[in-house]
Short mmCIF file of C-alpha atoms in Angstrom, two decimals:
data_model
loop_
_atom_site.label_atom_id
_atom_site.label_comp_id
_atom_site.label_asym_id
_atom_site.label_seq_id
_atom_site.Cartn_x
_atom_site.Cartn_y
_atom_site.Cartn_z
CA MET A 1 -8.71 18.49 32.55
CA ASP A 2 -6.68 20.78 34.80
CA THR A 3 -3.36 19.31 33.66
CA TRP A 4 -3.77 19.94 29.94
CA ASP A 5 -1.43 22.95 29.81
CA GLU A 6 1.24 20.97 31.65
CA ILE A 7 0.76 17.96 29.34
CA ARG A 8 0.88 20.15 26.24
CA THR A 9 4.04 21.87 27.42
CA SER A 10 5.74 18.59 28.30
CA PHE A 11 4.73 17.18 24.91
CA HIS A 12 6.55 20.02 23.15
CA VAL A 13 9.64 19.50 25.31
CA ALA A 14 9.60 15.78 24.42
CA LYS A 15 9.13 16.54 20.72
CA LEU A 16 11.72 19.33 20.43
CA GLY A 17 14.20 18.19 23.07
CA THR A 18 14.84 21.58 24.67
CA VAL A 19 13.07 23.99 27.00
CA SER A 20 13.87 26.94 24.75
CA GLY A 21 12.43 25.16 21.69
CA ALA A 22 9.21 24.37 23.54
CA ALA A 23 9.00 27.94 24.83
CA ASP A 24 9.36 29.36 21.31
CA ALA A 25 6.77 26.96 19.91
CA LEU A 26 4.25 27.79 22.63
CA GLY A 27 5.03 31.50 22.86
CA VAL A 28 5.76 31.41 26.60
CA HIS A 29 8.75 32.12 28.84
CA HIS A 30 11.19 29.26 29.37
CA ALA A 31 10.52 29.47 33.11
CA THR A 32 6.89 28.61 32.42
CA VAL A 33 7.96 25.53 30.50
CA ILE A 34 10.16 24.34 33.39
CA ARG A 35 7.38 25.02 35.90
CA HIS A 36 4.85 23.02 33.85
CA VAL A 37 7.20 20.05 33.44
CA ASP A 38 8.12 20.02 37.14
CA ALA A 39 4.45 20.27 38.14
CA LEU A 40 3.40 17.40 35.87
CA GLU A 41 6.23 15.19 37.12
CA ALA A 42 5.20 15.95 40.70
CA ARG A 43 1.56 15.21 39.93
CA LEU A 44 2.41 11.89 38.24
CA GLY A 45 5.08 10.94 40.77
CA THR A 46 7.63 10.03 38.09
CA LYS A 47 10.39 11.58 36.01
CA LEU A 48 9.38 12.34 32.42
CA PHE A 49 12.80 13.57 31.30
CA GLN A 50 16.49 13.09 31.85
CA ARG A 51 18.07 16.55 32.06
CA HIS A 52 21.48 17.05 30.48
CA ALA A 53 23.57 19.82 28.96
CA ARG A 54 22.13 19.37 25.45
CA GLY A 55 18.50 19.41 26.55
CA TYR A 56 15.82 17.04 27.77
CA THR A 57 15.60 13.34 26.80
CA PRO A 58 12.27 11.58 27.49
CA THR A 59 12.30 8.67 29.92
CA GLU A 60 10.07 5.67 29.23
CA ALA A 61 7.22 7.52 30.94
CA GLY A 62 8.04 10.60 28.84
CA LEU A 63 7.82 8.55 25.65
CA ASP A 64 4.40 7.29 26.74
CA LEU A 65 3.35 10.91 27.22
CA LEU A 66 4.70 11.80 23.76
CA GLN A 67 2.68 9.02 22.15
CA VAL A 68 -0.61 9.99 23.77
CA ALA A 69 -0.15 13.74 23.45
CA SER A 70 0.94 13.54 19.78
CA ALA A 71 -2.16 11.58 18.80
CA THR A 72 -4.35 13.89 20.89
CA GLU A 73 -2.89 17.04 19.32
CA ASP A 74 -3.45 15.73 15.78
CA GLN A 75 -6.98 14.62 16.58
CA PHE A 76 -7.73 17.96 18.21
CA THR A 77 -6.42 19.77 15.12
CA GLN A 78 -8.79 17.69 12.98
CA LEU A 79 -11.68 18.47 15.34
CA VAL A 80 -11.01 22.20 15.13
CA GLY A 81 -10.96 21.93 11.35
CA ARG A 82 -14.31 20.13 11.29
CA ILE A 83 -15.86 22.68 13.65
CA ARG A 84 -14.68 25.46 11.38
CA GLY A 85 -15.95 23.64 8.31
CA ARG A 86 -12.42 22.85 7.18
CA GLY A 87 -12.23 19.17 8.08
CA SER A 88 -10.96 18.21 4.67
CA ASP A 89 -8.13 20.76 4.72
CA VAL A 90 -4.58 19.46 4.69
CA ALA A 91 -2.58 21.70 6.99
CA GLY A 92 -0.01 21.78 9.75
CA GLU A 93 3.23 19.89 10.24
CA ILE A 94 3.73 16.43 8.77
CA ILE A 95 6.79 14.37 9.65
CA VAL A 96 8.10 11.89 7.07
CA THR A 97 10.99 9.51 7.70
CA SER A 98 12.92 7.31 5.28
CA LEU A 99 16.36 5.94 4.55
CA PRO A 100 18.77 8.71 3.48
CA SER A 101 19.22 7.05 0.07
CA LEU A 102 15.61 7.85 -0.85
CA SER A 103 16.01 11.58 -0.32
CA PRO A 104 16.85 12.48 -3.96
CA ARG A 105 13.60 10.93 -5.17
CA LEU A 106 11.37 11.92 -2.26
CA ALA A 107 12.41 15.56 -1.95
CA PRO A 108 10.83 16.59 -5.31
CA LEU A 109 7.64 14.73 -4.38
CA LEU A 110 7.41 16.44 -1.01
CA ARG A 111 7.99 19.81 -2.68
CA GLU A 112 5.16 19.06 -5.11
CA PHE A 113 2.93 18.00 -2.20
CA MET A 114 3.66 21.28 -0.39
CA GLU A 115 2.84 23.29 -3.51
CA ALA A 116 -0.52 21.51 -3.75
CA HIS A 117 -1.19 22.13 -0.04
CA PRO A 118 0.33 25.52 0.92
CA ASP A 119 -0.61 25.17 4.60
CA ILE A 120 1.54 22.04 5.02
CA ARG A 121 4.95 22.19 6.67
CA VAL A 122 7.21 19.16 6.07
CA ARG A 123 9.82 17.70 8.40
CA PHE A 124 11.83 15.07 6.54
CA LEU A 125 13.91 12.89 8.87
CA THR A 126 16.49 10.55 7.34
CA ASP A 127 18.23 8.05 9.56
CA HIS A 128 18.98 4.34 9.69
CA ARG A 129 17.27 4.00 13.06
CA LEU A 130 13.54 3.27 13.13
CA PHE A 131 11.55 6.28 14.28
CA LYS A 132 8.78 5.24 16.65
CA LEU A 133 5.44 6.11 15.11
CA GLU A 134 3.65 5.08 18.30
CA TYR A 135 5.53 7.83 20.12
CA GLY A 136 4.71 10.47 17.53
CA GLU A 137 8.25 10.68 16.12
CA ALA A 138 6.85 10.60 12.56
CA HIS A 139 3.49 10.52 10.78
CA VAL A 140 4.61 8.51 7.73
CA ALA A 141 7.59 6.15 7.53
CA ILE A 142 9.05 4.60 4.38
CA ARG A 143 10.89 1.43 5.38
CA ALA A 144 12.84 -1.19 3.48
CA GLY A 145 13.21 -4.95 3.79
CA VAL A 146 10.94 -7.44 5.51
CA LYS A 147 7.38 -6.22 6.03
CA PRO A 148 7.26 -4.28 9.33
CA ASP A 149 5.24 -6.04 12.01
CA GLN A 150 5.07 -3.51 14.84
CA PRO A 151 1.66 -3.59 16.55
CA ASP A 152 -0.83 -0.80 15.75
CA ASN A 153 0.97 0.17 12.54
CA ILE A 154 -0.74 0.12 9.15
CA VAL A 155 1.67 -1.18 6.50
CA GLN A 156 1.15 -0.82 2.73
CA PRO A 157 3.44 -1.81 -0.17
CA PHE A 158 5.11 1.26 -1.61
CA LEU A 159 7.89 0.55 -4.09
CA THR A 160 10.02 -2.35 -5.28
CA GLU A 161 13.59 -1.07 -5.28
CA HIS A 162 15.92 -2.67 -7.86
CA GLN A 163 19.65 -2.41 -7.21
CA THR A 164 22.69 -3.37 -9.23
CA LEU A 165 26.42 -2.70 -9.46
CA PHE A 166 27.69 0.53 -11.02
CA ALA A 167 31.10 2.11 -11.48
CA ALA A 168 32.42 5.42 -12.73
CA ARG A 169 33.50 5.53 -16.39
CA ASP A 170 37.10 6.31 -15.46
CA TYR A 171 37.12 3.24 -13.19
CA VAL A 172 36.02 1.08 -16.15
CA ASP A 173 38.74 2.67 -18.30
CA ARG A 174 41.35 1.58 -15.73
CA TYR A 175 40.04 -1.85 -14.68
CA GLY A 176 37.79 -2.96 -17.52
CA PRO A 177 34.33 -4.57 -17.41
CA LEU A 178 33.16 -6.85 -14.61
CA VAL A 179 32.92 -10.58 -15.34
CA ASP A 180 30.72 -12.59 -12.98
CA GLY A 181 33.01 -14.46 -10.62
CA ALA A 182 36.19 -12.56 -11.54
CA TRP A 183 36.02 -10.55 -8.33
CA GLU A 184 39.80 -10.51 -7.76
CA ASP A 185 40.25 -8.31 -10.83
CA HIS A 186 38.24 -5.46 -9.32
CA ARG A 187 37.81 -3.11 -6.39
CA PHE A 188 34.50 -2.71 -4.56
CA VAL A 189 32.74 -0.13 -2.40
CA GLY A 190 30.67 -1.48 0.49
CA PRO A 191 29.17 -0.68 3.88
CA ASP A 192 31.31 -0.37 6.98
CA GLU A 193 29.13 -2.95 8.73
CA MET A 194 28.56 -6.00 6.52
CA ASN A 195 25.68 -7.37 8.64
CA SER A 196 23.22 -5.15 6.76
CA ARG A 197 19.59 -6.25 6.34
CA ALA A 198 19.70 -5.12 2.70
CA PRO A 199 19.72 -8.22 0.42
CA PHE A 200 22.27 -6.77 -2.00
CA PHE A 201 24.74 -5.98 0.81
CA ARG A 202 24.23 -9.47 2.22
CA TRP A 203 25.14 -10.83 -1.23
CA MET A 204 28.25 -8.66 -1.30
CA GLY A 205 29.35 -9.89 2.13
CA GLU A 206 28.82 -13.52 1.14
CA THR A 207 30.27 -13.29 -2.40
CA ILE A 208 32.97 -10.64 -2.73
CA PRO A 209 36.29 -11.40 -0.98
CA ALA A 210 36.76 -9.03 1.94
CA SER A 211 40.17 -8.05 0.58
CA ARG A 212 38.51 -6.67 -2.59
CA ILE A 213 36.12 -4.38 -0.68
CA VAL A 214 38.70 -1.62 -0.52
CA TYR A 215 36.43 1.31 0.36
CA ARG A 216 33.90 1.06 3.19
CA ALA A 217 31.57 3.81 4.38
CA SER A 218 29.12 4.10 7.27
CA GLN A 219 26.47 5.94 5.25
CA TYR A 220 24.86 4.93 1.96
CA ARG A 221 25.28 8.45 0.58
CA SER A 222 29.02 8.23 1.25
CA MET A 223 29.17 4.96 -0.68
CA LEU A 224 27.50 6.63 -3.67
CA ASP A 225 30.05 9.46 -3.50
CA ALA A 226 32.86 6.89 -3.55
CA ILE A 227 31.38 5.04 -6.55
CA ARG A 228 31.05 8.30 -8.50
CA ALA A 229 34.62 9.24 -7.53
CA GLY A 230 35.93 6.03 -9.10
CA ALA A 231 36.96 4.27 -5.88
CA GLY A 232 35.34 1.01 -6.96
CA ILE A 233 32.21 -0.86 -7.97
CA GLY A 234 29.20 -0.60 -5.70
CA PHE A 235 25.46 -0.89 -5.44
CA MET A 236 23.07 1.86 -6.48
CA SER A 237 19.38 1.89 -7.25
CA VAL A 238 18.80 1.14 -10.93
CA PRO A 239 16.90 4.38 -11.69
CA ASP A 240 19.53 6.57 -9.98
CA GLY A 241 22.46 4.81 -11.66
CA ARG A 242 20.96 4.79 -15.14
CA GLU A 243 20.12 8.50 -14.95
CA ASP A 244 23.79 9.38 -14.32
CA ASP A 245 25.75 9.33 -17.60
CA THR A 246 29.05 9.34 -15.70
CA LEU A 247 28.32 5.79 -14.50
CA VAL A 248 28.45 2.36 -16.16
CA GLU A 249 26.10 -0.49 -15.22
CA MET A 250 28.43 -3.40 -14.43
CA MET A 251 25.91 -6.25 -14.04
CA GLU A 252 22.28 -6.92 -14.86
CA PRO A 253 19.98 -6.47 -11.84
CA ARG A 254 19.26 -9.73 -10.03
CA GLU A 255 16.05 -10.75 -8.30
CA ASP A 256 17.87 -11.51 -5.05
CA TRP A 257 19.04 -7.88 -4.94
CA VAL A 258 15.49 -6.50 -4.87
CA SER A 259 14.38 -4.62 -1.76
CA GLN A 260 10.72 -3.97 -0.95
CA LEU A 261 9.79 -0.55 0.43
CA TRP A 262 6.76 -0.07 2.69
CA LEU A 263 4.58 2.88 3.67
CA VAL A 264 3.97 2.72 7.41
CA THR A 265 1.53 4.82 9.46
CA HIS A 266 0.20 4.49 12.98
CA VAL A 267 -3.42 3.48 13.40
CA ASP A 268 -4.20 6.53 15.59
CA LEU A 269 -3.18 8.98 12.85
CA HIS A 270 -3.77 6.97 9.68
CA ARG A 271 -7.22 8.47 9.05
CA THR A 272 -6.24 12.11 9.59
CA ALA A 273 -6.63 14.24 6.47
CA LYS A 274 -2.97 15.16 6.06
CA VAL A 275 -1.70 11.60 6.48
CA GLN A 276 -4.32 10.11 4.16
CA THR A 277 -3.68 12.78 1.55
CA LEU A 278 0.10 12.33 1.61
CA VAL A 279 -0.08 8.52 1.50
CA THR A 280 -2.49 8.64 -1.45
CA PHE A 281 -0.26 11.18 -3.22
CA LEU A 282 2.91 9.07 -2.76
CA LYS A 283 1.24 5.88 -3.96
CA GLN A 284 -0.06 7.67 -7.06
CA LYS A 285 3.43 8.99 -7.85
CA VAL A 286 4.91 5.49 -7.57
CA ARG A 287 2.27 4.17 -9.99
CA GLU A 288 3.28 6.91 -12.44
CA TRP A 289 6.95 5.88 -12.10
CA GLU A 290 6.09 2.25 -12.75
CA GLU A 291 3.95 3.10 -15.80
CA ALA A 292 6.52 5.47 -17.32
#
């Protein structure tokens, strides 16, 4: 294939978003990167990127290229390993994405995984948007809520997340305990947008008077900071809240506040050694949590 160098270069531009980043990753001059991208666009007769001051953003055609090239690169890496007799090695970059709120629990697991597999490099992406596995934006996604139904994704149950209401001890000293239904006596911390898919935030929007949600934040981590600072009562995962002795559990967890987490991988990469090994490792760790 006489376009492979151009495809590989364009793939790195799509993945990293800049010409300089792709040049560093490939060990070539930035002018070579630009020449390869321009040549591939001319050969295909379509624009692969929108150029702007911050870098290169893939067009729809560019995202298609990213999907195919990402799967091809991973499969080629596995092939090289098998040829060298190292097909079972777990090495290279692995991209994991999850909600930001899971970072405190996932970071120690990913560190442990890296220690067990020294040739692994982890990229941990936390955002509320859904990274597109079919475009190679991540190898493993941990998602919450309704079971994902995107085509060509393999979805496995991961963790049942229990949430309940917590408050700082100094808040309880000032306002007292929470009595179910006596919402007007208290102050609450909630999300800036109340149309959240999370069942516990839906309950809050339907149950707590808007006037009593006195502190709103756009990020879950910011809500946790506000709860710990004593701004009001808010939702936290049960394990995280109970491990913090500065917090008081204000209500028993309810079944309608439970959120299911899912492990999601793309069918093209699901069987690769590094993805299989990480998925197996994470599922084993969750079993140990549940048995503890």
